[in-house]
mmCIF file of C-alpha atoms in Angstrom:
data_model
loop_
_atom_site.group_PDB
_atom_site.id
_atom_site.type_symbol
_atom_site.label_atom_id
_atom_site.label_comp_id
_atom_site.label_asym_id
_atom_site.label_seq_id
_atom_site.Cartn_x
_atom_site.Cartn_y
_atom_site.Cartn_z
ATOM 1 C CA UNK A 1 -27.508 -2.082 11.224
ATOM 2 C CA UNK A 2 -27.874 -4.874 8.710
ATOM 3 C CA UNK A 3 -24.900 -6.227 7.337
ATOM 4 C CA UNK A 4 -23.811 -7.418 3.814
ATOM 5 C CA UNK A 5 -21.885 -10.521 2.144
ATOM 6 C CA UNK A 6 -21.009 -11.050 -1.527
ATOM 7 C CA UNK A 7 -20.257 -14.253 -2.699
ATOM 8 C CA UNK A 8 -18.886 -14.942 -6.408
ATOM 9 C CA UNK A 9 -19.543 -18.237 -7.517
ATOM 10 C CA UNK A 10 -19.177 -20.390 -10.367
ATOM 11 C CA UNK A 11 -23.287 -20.436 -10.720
ATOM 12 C CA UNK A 12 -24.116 -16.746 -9.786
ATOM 13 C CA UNK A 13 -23.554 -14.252 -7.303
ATOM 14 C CA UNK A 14 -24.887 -14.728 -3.614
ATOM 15 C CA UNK A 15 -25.521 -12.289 -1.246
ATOM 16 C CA UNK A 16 -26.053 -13.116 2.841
ATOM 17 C CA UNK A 17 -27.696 -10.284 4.942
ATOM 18 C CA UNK A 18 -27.059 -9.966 8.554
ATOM 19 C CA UNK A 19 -29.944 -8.321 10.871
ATOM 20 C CA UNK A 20 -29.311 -8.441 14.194
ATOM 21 C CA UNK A 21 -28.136 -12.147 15.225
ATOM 22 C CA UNK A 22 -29.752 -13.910 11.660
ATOM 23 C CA UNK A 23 -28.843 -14.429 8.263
ATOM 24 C CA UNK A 24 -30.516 -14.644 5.592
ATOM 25 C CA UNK A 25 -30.042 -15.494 1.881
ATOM 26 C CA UNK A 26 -30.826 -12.441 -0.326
ATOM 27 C CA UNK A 27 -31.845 -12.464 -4.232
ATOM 28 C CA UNK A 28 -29.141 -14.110 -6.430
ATOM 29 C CA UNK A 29 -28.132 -12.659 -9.248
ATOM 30 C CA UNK A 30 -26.441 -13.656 -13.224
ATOM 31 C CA UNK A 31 -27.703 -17.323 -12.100
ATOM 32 C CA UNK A 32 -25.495 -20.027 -13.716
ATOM 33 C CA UNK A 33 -22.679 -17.501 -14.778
ATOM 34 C CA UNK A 34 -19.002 -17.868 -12.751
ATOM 35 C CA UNK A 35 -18.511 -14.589 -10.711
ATOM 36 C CA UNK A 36 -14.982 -13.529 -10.449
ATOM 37 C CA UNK A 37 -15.030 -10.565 -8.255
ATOM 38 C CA UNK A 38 -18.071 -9.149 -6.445
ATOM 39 C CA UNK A 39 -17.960 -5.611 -4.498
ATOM 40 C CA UNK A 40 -19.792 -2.861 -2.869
ATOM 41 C CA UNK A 41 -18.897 1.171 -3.452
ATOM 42 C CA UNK A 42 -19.690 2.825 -0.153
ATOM 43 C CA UNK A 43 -19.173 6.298 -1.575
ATOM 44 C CA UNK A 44 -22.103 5.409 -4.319
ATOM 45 C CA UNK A 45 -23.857 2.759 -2.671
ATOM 46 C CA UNK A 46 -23.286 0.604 -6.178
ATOM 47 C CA UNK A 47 -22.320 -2.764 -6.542
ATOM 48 C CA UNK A 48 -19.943 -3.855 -9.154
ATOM 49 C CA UNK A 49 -19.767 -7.632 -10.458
ATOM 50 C CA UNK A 50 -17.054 -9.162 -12.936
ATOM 51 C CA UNK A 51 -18.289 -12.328 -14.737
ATOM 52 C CA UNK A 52 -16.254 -14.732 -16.831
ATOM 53 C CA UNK A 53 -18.797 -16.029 -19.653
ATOM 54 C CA UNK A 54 -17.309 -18.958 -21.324
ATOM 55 C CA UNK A 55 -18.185 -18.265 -24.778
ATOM 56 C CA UNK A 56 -18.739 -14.218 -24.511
ATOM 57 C CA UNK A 57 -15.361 -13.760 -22.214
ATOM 58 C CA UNK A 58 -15.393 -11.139 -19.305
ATOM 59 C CA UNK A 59 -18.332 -8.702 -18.773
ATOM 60 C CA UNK A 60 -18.650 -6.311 -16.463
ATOM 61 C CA UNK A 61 -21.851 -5.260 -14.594
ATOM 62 C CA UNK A 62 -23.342 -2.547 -11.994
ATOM 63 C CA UNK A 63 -26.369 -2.207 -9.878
ATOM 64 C CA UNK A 64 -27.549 1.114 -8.533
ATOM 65 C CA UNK A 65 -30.596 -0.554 -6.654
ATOM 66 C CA UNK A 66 -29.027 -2.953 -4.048
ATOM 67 C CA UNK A 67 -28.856 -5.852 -6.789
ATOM 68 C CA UNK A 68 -32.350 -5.436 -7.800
ATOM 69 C CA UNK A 69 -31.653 -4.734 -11.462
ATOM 70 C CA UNK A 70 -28.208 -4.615 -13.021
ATOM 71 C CA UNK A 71 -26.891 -3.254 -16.207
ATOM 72 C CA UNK A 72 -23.348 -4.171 -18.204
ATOM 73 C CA UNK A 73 -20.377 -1.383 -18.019
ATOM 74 C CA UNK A 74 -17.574 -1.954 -20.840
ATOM 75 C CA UNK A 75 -15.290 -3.651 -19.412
ATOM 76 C CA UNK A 76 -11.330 -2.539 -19.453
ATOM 77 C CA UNK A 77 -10.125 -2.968 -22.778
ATOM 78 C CA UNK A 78 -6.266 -2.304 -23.977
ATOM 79 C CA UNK A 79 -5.485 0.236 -25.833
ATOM 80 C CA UNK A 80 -4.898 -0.462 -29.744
ATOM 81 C CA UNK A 81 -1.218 -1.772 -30.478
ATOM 82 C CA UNK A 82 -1.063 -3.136 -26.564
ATOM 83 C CA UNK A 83 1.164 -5.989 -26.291
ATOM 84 C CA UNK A 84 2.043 -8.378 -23.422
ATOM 85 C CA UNK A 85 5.204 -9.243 -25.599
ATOM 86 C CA UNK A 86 6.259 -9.355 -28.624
ATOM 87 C CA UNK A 87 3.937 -10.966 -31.049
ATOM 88 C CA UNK A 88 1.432 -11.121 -28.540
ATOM 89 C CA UNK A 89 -1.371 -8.373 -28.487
ATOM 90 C CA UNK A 90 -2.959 -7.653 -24.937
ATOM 91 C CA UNK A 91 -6.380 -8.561 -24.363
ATOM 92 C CA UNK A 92 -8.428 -8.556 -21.024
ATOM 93 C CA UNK A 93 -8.662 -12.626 -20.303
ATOM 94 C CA UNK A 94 -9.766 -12.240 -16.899
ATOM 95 C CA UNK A 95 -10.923 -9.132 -13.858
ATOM 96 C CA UNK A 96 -9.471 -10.407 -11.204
ATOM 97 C CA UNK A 97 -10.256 -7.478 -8.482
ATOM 98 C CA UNK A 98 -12.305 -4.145 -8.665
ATOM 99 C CA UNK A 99 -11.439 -1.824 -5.696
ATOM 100 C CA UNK A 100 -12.972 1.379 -4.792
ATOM 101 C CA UNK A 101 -10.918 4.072 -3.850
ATOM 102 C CA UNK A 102 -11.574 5.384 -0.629
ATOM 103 C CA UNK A 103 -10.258 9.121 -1.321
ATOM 104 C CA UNK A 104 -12.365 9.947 -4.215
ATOM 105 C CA UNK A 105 -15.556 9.005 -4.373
ATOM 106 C CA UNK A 106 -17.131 7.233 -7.285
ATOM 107 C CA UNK A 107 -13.201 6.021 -8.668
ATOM 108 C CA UNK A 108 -12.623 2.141 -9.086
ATOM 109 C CA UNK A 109 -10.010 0.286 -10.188
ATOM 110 C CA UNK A 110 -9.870 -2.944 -11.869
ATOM 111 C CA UNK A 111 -7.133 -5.478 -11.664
ATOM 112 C CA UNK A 112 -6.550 -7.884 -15.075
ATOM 113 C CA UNK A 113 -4.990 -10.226 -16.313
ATOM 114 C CA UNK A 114 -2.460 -9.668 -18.348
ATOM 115 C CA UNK A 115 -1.085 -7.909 -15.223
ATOM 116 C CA UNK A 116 -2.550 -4.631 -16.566
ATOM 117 C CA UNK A 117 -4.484 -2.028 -13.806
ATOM 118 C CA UNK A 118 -7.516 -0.192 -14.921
ATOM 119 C CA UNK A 119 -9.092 3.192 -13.508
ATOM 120 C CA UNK A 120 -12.645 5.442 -13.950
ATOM 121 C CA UNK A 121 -14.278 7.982 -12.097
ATOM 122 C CA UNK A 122 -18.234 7.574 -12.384
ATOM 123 C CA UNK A 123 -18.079 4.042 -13.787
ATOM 124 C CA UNK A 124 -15.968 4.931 -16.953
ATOM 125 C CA UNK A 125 -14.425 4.512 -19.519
ATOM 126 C CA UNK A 126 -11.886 2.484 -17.854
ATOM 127 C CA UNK A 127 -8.664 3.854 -18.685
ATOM 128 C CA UNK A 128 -5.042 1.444 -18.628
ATOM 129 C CA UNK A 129 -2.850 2.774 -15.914
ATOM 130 C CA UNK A 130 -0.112 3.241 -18.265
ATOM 131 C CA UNK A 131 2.569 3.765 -15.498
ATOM 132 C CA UNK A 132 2.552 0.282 -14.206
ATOM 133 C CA UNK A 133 2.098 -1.347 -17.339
ATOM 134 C CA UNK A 134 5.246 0.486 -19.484
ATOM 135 C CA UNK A 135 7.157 -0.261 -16.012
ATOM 136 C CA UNK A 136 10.642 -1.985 -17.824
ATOM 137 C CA UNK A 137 10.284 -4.837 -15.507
ATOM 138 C CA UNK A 138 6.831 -5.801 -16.910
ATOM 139 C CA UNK A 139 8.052 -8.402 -19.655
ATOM 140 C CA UNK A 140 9.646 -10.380 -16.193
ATOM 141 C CA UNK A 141 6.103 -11.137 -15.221
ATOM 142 C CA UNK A 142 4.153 -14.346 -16.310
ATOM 143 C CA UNK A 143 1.487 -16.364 -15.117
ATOM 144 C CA UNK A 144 1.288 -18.340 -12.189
ATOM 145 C CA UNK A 145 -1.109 -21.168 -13.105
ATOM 146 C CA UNK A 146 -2.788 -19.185 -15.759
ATOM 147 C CA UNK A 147 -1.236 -17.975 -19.009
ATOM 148 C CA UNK A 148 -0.633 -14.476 -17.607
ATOM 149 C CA UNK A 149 0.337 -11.944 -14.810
ATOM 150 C CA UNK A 150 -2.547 -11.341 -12.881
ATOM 151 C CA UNK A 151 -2.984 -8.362 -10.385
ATOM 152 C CA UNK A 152 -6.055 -9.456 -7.716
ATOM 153 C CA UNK A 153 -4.684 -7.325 -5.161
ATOM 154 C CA UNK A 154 -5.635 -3.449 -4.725
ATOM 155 C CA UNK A 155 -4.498 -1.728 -1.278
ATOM 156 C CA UNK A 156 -5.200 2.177 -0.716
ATOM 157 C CA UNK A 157 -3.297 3.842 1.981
ATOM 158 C CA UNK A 158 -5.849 5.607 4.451
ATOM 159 C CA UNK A 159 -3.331 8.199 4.889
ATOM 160 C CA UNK A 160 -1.705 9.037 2.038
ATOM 161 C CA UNK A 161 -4.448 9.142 -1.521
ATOM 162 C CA UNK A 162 -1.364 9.129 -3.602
ATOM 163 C CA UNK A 163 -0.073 5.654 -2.258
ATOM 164 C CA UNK A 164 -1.615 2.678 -3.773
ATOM 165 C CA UNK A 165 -0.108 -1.063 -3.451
ATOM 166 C CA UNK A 166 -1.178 -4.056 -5.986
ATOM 167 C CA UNK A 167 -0.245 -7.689 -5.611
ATOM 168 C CA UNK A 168 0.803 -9.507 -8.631
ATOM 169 C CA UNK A 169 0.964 -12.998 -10.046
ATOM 170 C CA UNK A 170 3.814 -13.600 -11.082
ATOM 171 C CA UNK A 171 5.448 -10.461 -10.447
ATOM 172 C CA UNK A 172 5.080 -9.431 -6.771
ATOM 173 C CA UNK A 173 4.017 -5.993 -5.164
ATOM 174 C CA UNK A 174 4.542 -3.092 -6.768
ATOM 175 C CA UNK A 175 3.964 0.295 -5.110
ATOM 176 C CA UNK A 176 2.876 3.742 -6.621
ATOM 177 C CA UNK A 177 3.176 7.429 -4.026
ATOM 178 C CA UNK A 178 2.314 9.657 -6.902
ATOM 179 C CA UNK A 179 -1.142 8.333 -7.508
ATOM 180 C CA UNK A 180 -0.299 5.341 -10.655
ATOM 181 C CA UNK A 181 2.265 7.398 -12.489
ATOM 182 C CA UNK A 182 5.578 5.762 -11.270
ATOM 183 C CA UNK A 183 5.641 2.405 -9.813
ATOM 184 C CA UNK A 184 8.222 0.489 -7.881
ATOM 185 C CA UNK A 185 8.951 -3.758 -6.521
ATOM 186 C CA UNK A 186 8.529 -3.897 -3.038
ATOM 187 C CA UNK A 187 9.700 -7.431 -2.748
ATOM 188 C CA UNK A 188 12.671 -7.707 -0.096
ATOM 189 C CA UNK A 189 13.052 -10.566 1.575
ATOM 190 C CA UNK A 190 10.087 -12.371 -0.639
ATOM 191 C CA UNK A 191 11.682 -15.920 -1.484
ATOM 192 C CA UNK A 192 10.583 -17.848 -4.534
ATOM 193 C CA UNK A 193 11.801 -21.370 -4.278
ATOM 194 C CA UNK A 194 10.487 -21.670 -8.328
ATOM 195 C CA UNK A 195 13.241 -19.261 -9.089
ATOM 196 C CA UNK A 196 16.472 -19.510 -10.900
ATOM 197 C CA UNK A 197 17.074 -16.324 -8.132
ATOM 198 C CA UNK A 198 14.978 -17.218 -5.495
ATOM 199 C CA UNK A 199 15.431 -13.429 -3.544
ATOM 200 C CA UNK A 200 14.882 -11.812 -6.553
ATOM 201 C CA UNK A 201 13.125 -8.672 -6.805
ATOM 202 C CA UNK A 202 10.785 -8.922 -9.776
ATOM 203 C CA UNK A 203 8.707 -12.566 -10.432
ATOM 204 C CA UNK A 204 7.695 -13.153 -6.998
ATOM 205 C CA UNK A 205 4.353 -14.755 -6.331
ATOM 206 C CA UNK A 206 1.522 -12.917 -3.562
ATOM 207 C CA UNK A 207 -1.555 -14.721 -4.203
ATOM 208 C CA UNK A 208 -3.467 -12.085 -1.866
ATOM 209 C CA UNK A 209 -2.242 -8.504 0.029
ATOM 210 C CA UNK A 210 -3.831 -6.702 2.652
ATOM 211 C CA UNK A 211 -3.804 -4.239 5.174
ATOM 212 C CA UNK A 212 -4.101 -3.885 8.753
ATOM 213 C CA UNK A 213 -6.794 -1.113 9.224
ATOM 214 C CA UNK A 214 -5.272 0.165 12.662
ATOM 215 C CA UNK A 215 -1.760 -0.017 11.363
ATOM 216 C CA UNK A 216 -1.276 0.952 7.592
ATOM 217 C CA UNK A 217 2.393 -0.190 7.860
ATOM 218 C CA UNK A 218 1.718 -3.811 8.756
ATOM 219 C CA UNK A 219 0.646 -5.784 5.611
ATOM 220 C CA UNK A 220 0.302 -9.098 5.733
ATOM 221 C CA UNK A 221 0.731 -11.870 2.278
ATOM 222 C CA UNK A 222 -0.435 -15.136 1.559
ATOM 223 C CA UNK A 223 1.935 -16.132 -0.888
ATOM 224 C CA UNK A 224 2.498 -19.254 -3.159
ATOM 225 C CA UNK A 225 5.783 -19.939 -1.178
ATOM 226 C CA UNK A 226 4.529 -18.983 2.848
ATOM 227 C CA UNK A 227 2.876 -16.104 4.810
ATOM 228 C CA UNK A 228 5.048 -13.162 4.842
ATOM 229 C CA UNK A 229 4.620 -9.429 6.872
ATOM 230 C CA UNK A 230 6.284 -6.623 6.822
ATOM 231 C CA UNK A 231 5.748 -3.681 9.477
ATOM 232 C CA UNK A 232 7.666 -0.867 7.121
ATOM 233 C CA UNK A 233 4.813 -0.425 4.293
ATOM 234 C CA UNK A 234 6.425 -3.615 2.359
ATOM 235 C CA UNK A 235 9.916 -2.433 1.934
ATOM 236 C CA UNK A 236 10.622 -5.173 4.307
ATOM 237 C CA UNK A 237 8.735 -8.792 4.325
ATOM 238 C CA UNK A 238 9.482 -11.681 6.774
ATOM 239 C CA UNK A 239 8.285 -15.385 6.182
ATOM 240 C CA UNK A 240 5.539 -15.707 9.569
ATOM 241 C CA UNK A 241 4.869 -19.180 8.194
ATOM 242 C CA UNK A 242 5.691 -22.555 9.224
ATOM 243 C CA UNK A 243 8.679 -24.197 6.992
ATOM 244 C CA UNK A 244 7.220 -27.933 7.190
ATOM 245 C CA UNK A 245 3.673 -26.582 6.914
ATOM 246 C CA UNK A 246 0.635 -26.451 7.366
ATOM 247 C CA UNK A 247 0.801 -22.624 7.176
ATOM 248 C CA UNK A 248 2.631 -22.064 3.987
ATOM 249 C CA UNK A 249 1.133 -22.794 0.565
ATOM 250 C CA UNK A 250 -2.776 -20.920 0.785
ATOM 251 C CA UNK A 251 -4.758 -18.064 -1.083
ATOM 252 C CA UNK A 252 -6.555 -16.703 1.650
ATOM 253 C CA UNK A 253 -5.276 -14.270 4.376
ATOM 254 C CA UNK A 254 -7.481 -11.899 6.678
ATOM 255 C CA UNK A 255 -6.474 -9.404 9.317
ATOM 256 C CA UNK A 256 -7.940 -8.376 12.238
ATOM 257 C CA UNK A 257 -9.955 -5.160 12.069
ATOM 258 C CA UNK A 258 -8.213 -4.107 15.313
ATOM 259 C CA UNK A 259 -4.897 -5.979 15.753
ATOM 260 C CA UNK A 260 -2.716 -6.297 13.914
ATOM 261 C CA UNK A 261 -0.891 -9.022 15.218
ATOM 262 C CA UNK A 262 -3.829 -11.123 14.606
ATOM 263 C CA UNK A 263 -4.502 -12.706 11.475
ATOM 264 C CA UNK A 264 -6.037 -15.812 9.692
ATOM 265 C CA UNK A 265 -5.502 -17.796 6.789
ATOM 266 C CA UNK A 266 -6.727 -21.313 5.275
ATOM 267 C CA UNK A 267 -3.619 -23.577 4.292
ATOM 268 C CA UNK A 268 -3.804 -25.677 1.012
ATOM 269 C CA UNK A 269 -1.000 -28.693 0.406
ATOM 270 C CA UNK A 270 -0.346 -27.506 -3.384
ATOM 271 C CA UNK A 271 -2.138 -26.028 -6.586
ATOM 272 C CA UNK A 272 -3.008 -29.394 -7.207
ATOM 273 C CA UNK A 273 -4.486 -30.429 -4.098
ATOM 274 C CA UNK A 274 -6.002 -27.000 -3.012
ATOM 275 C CA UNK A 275 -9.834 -28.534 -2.532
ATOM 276 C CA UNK A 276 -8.881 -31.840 -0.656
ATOM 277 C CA UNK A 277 -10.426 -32.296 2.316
ATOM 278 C CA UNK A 278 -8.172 -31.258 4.845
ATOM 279 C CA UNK A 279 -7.691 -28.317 3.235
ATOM 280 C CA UNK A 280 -11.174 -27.028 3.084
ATOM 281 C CA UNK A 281 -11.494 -27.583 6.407
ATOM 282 C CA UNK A 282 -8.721 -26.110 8.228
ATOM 283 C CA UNK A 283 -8.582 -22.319 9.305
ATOM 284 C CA UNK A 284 -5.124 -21.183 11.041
ATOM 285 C CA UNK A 285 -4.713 -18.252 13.460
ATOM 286 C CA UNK A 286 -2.254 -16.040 14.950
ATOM 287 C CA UNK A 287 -2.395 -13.478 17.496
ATOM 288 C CA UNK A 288 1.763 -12.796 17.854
ATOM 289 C CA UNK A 289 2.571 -11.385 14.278
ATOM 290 C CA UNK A 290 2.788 -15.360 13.084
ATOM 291 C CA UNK A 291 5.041 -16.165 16.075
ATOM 292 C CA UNK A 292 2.894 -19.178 16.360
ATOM 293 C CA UNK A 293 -0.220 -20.536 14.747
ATOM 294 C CA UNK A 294 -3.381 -22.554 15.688
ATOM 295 C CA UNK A 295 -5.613 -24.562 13.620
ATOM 296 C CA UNK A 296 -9.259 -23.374 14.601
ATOM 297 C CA UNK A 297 -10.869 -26.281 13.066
ATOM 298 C CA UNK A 298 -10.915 -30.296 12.173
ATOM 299 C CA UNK A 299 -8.267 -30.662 9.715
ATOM 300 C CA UNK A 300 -4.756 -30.206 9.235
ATOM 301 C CA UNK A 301 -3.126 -29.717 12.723
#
């Protein structure tokens, strides 16, 4: 069975097909236009894009013929009177993540920033998940590098459709069981050396969340001060990382599809230094639950 790979880039979107042992390069598509977020719908077989134009801000499109031909969706939009604070109107600056949810079919959500979380069924209207955003410990989020929260990090539970986990920047992760309508931090043990309160509960910073596919109640976080897990669904997280580095500072973070006590990530030094050379070429691994780490290529060590 062939297999698929979506690459955003700042020039276009790429996509690598795998048949058999080859890959190949397949058609590019919005050519010279930065792709944000690029995914693939398996219960509609559509393909969703999020571009960032400089001059006409974000745009959202979707392909129903395998990226043949594509065709623009509104994008999430507040609703009138929306603020992210006083003075200060909400407007979409950036999609960060789209998601399809695996329980029903033809539903995708789209993660923004300001920090607000977006829904539709049958590619739209996309509708603010009002829940999260009126949750009273919204005006403690801010932006980590960028002017505002962000939330790039959408993670259904495969056995519960009501239970839905998002990462945000600055803010930390927030879980829903009622399907978006209440929302609670689920930051213990999260530590954010930036802070005035480094333990505290709202304000940390994930800067990617995922799930182990075998065990739903290991999640794993590359976050702007280590690598955490927790093994309880997040109410618990422990720093897996290494204090004096390499694995702390990062953005990526992968688990395996069947372990997992396996996991990978690609260390950075510090937002300033996050495309240096050593950094682009070093990928670390663990197979213990971040017992111990090993660099898998020429790099850091």
């Amino acid at each position: 069975m062939a297999e698929r790979v979506l690459i955003g880039s700042r020039k276009g979107l790429i996509t690598l097909r795998k048949d058999g042992s080859r890959w190949a390069a397949g058609p590019a598509s919005h050519l010279g236009l930065p792709v944000s977020y690029a995914m693939h719908d398996p219960s509609t077989g559509a393909l969703w894009a999020a571009l960032d134009h400089g001059h006409w801000g974000t745009k959202l499109q979707r392909s129903d013929d395998d990226g043949e031909t594509w065709r623009e969706v509104p994008a999430p939009s507040y609703p009138e009177g929306s603020v992210v604070s006083e003075g200060k109107p909400a407007t979409t600056d950036y999609l960060w993540v789209i998601a399809a949810d695996p329980h029903r079919p033809g539903r995708v959500y789209i993660g923004t920033e300001p920090g607000g979380l977006f829904v539709a069924d049958e590619g739209g209207p996309f509708e603010l998940v009002e829940g999260l955003w009126n949750h009273p410990t919204r005006t403690q989020w801010f932006g980590g590098g960028r002017d505002g929260a962000a939330i790039h990090s959408i993670v259904f539970d495969p056995r519960d459709d009501a239970r839905i986990l998002v990462g945000i920047s600055c803010g930390g992760m927030y879980e829903t069981t009622d399907g978006g309508a209440t929302w609670a931090p689920r930051n213990k043990g999260l530590f954010a050396d930036f802070l005035p309160n480094p333990a505290a509960e709202v304000g940390q910073d994930p800067h990617l969340i995922v799930m182990s596919p075998t065990e739903p109640d290991v999640l794993w976080q590359q976050n702007h001060c280590g690598v955490y897990r927790s093994v309880d669904g997040g109410a618990n997280w422990t720093d897996v990382g290494q204090k004096d580095g390499p694995v702390k500072f990062g953005f990526a973070v992968a688990v395996d599809d069947t372990d997992p006590e396996t996991a990978w990530v690609v260390p950075a030094i510090n937002d300033e230094c996050r495309t240096t050379l050593d950094a682009a070429l070093c990928v670390c691994r663990t197979s213990d639950g971040g017992k111990t780490w090993q660099s898998l290529t020429r790099g850091l060590p």
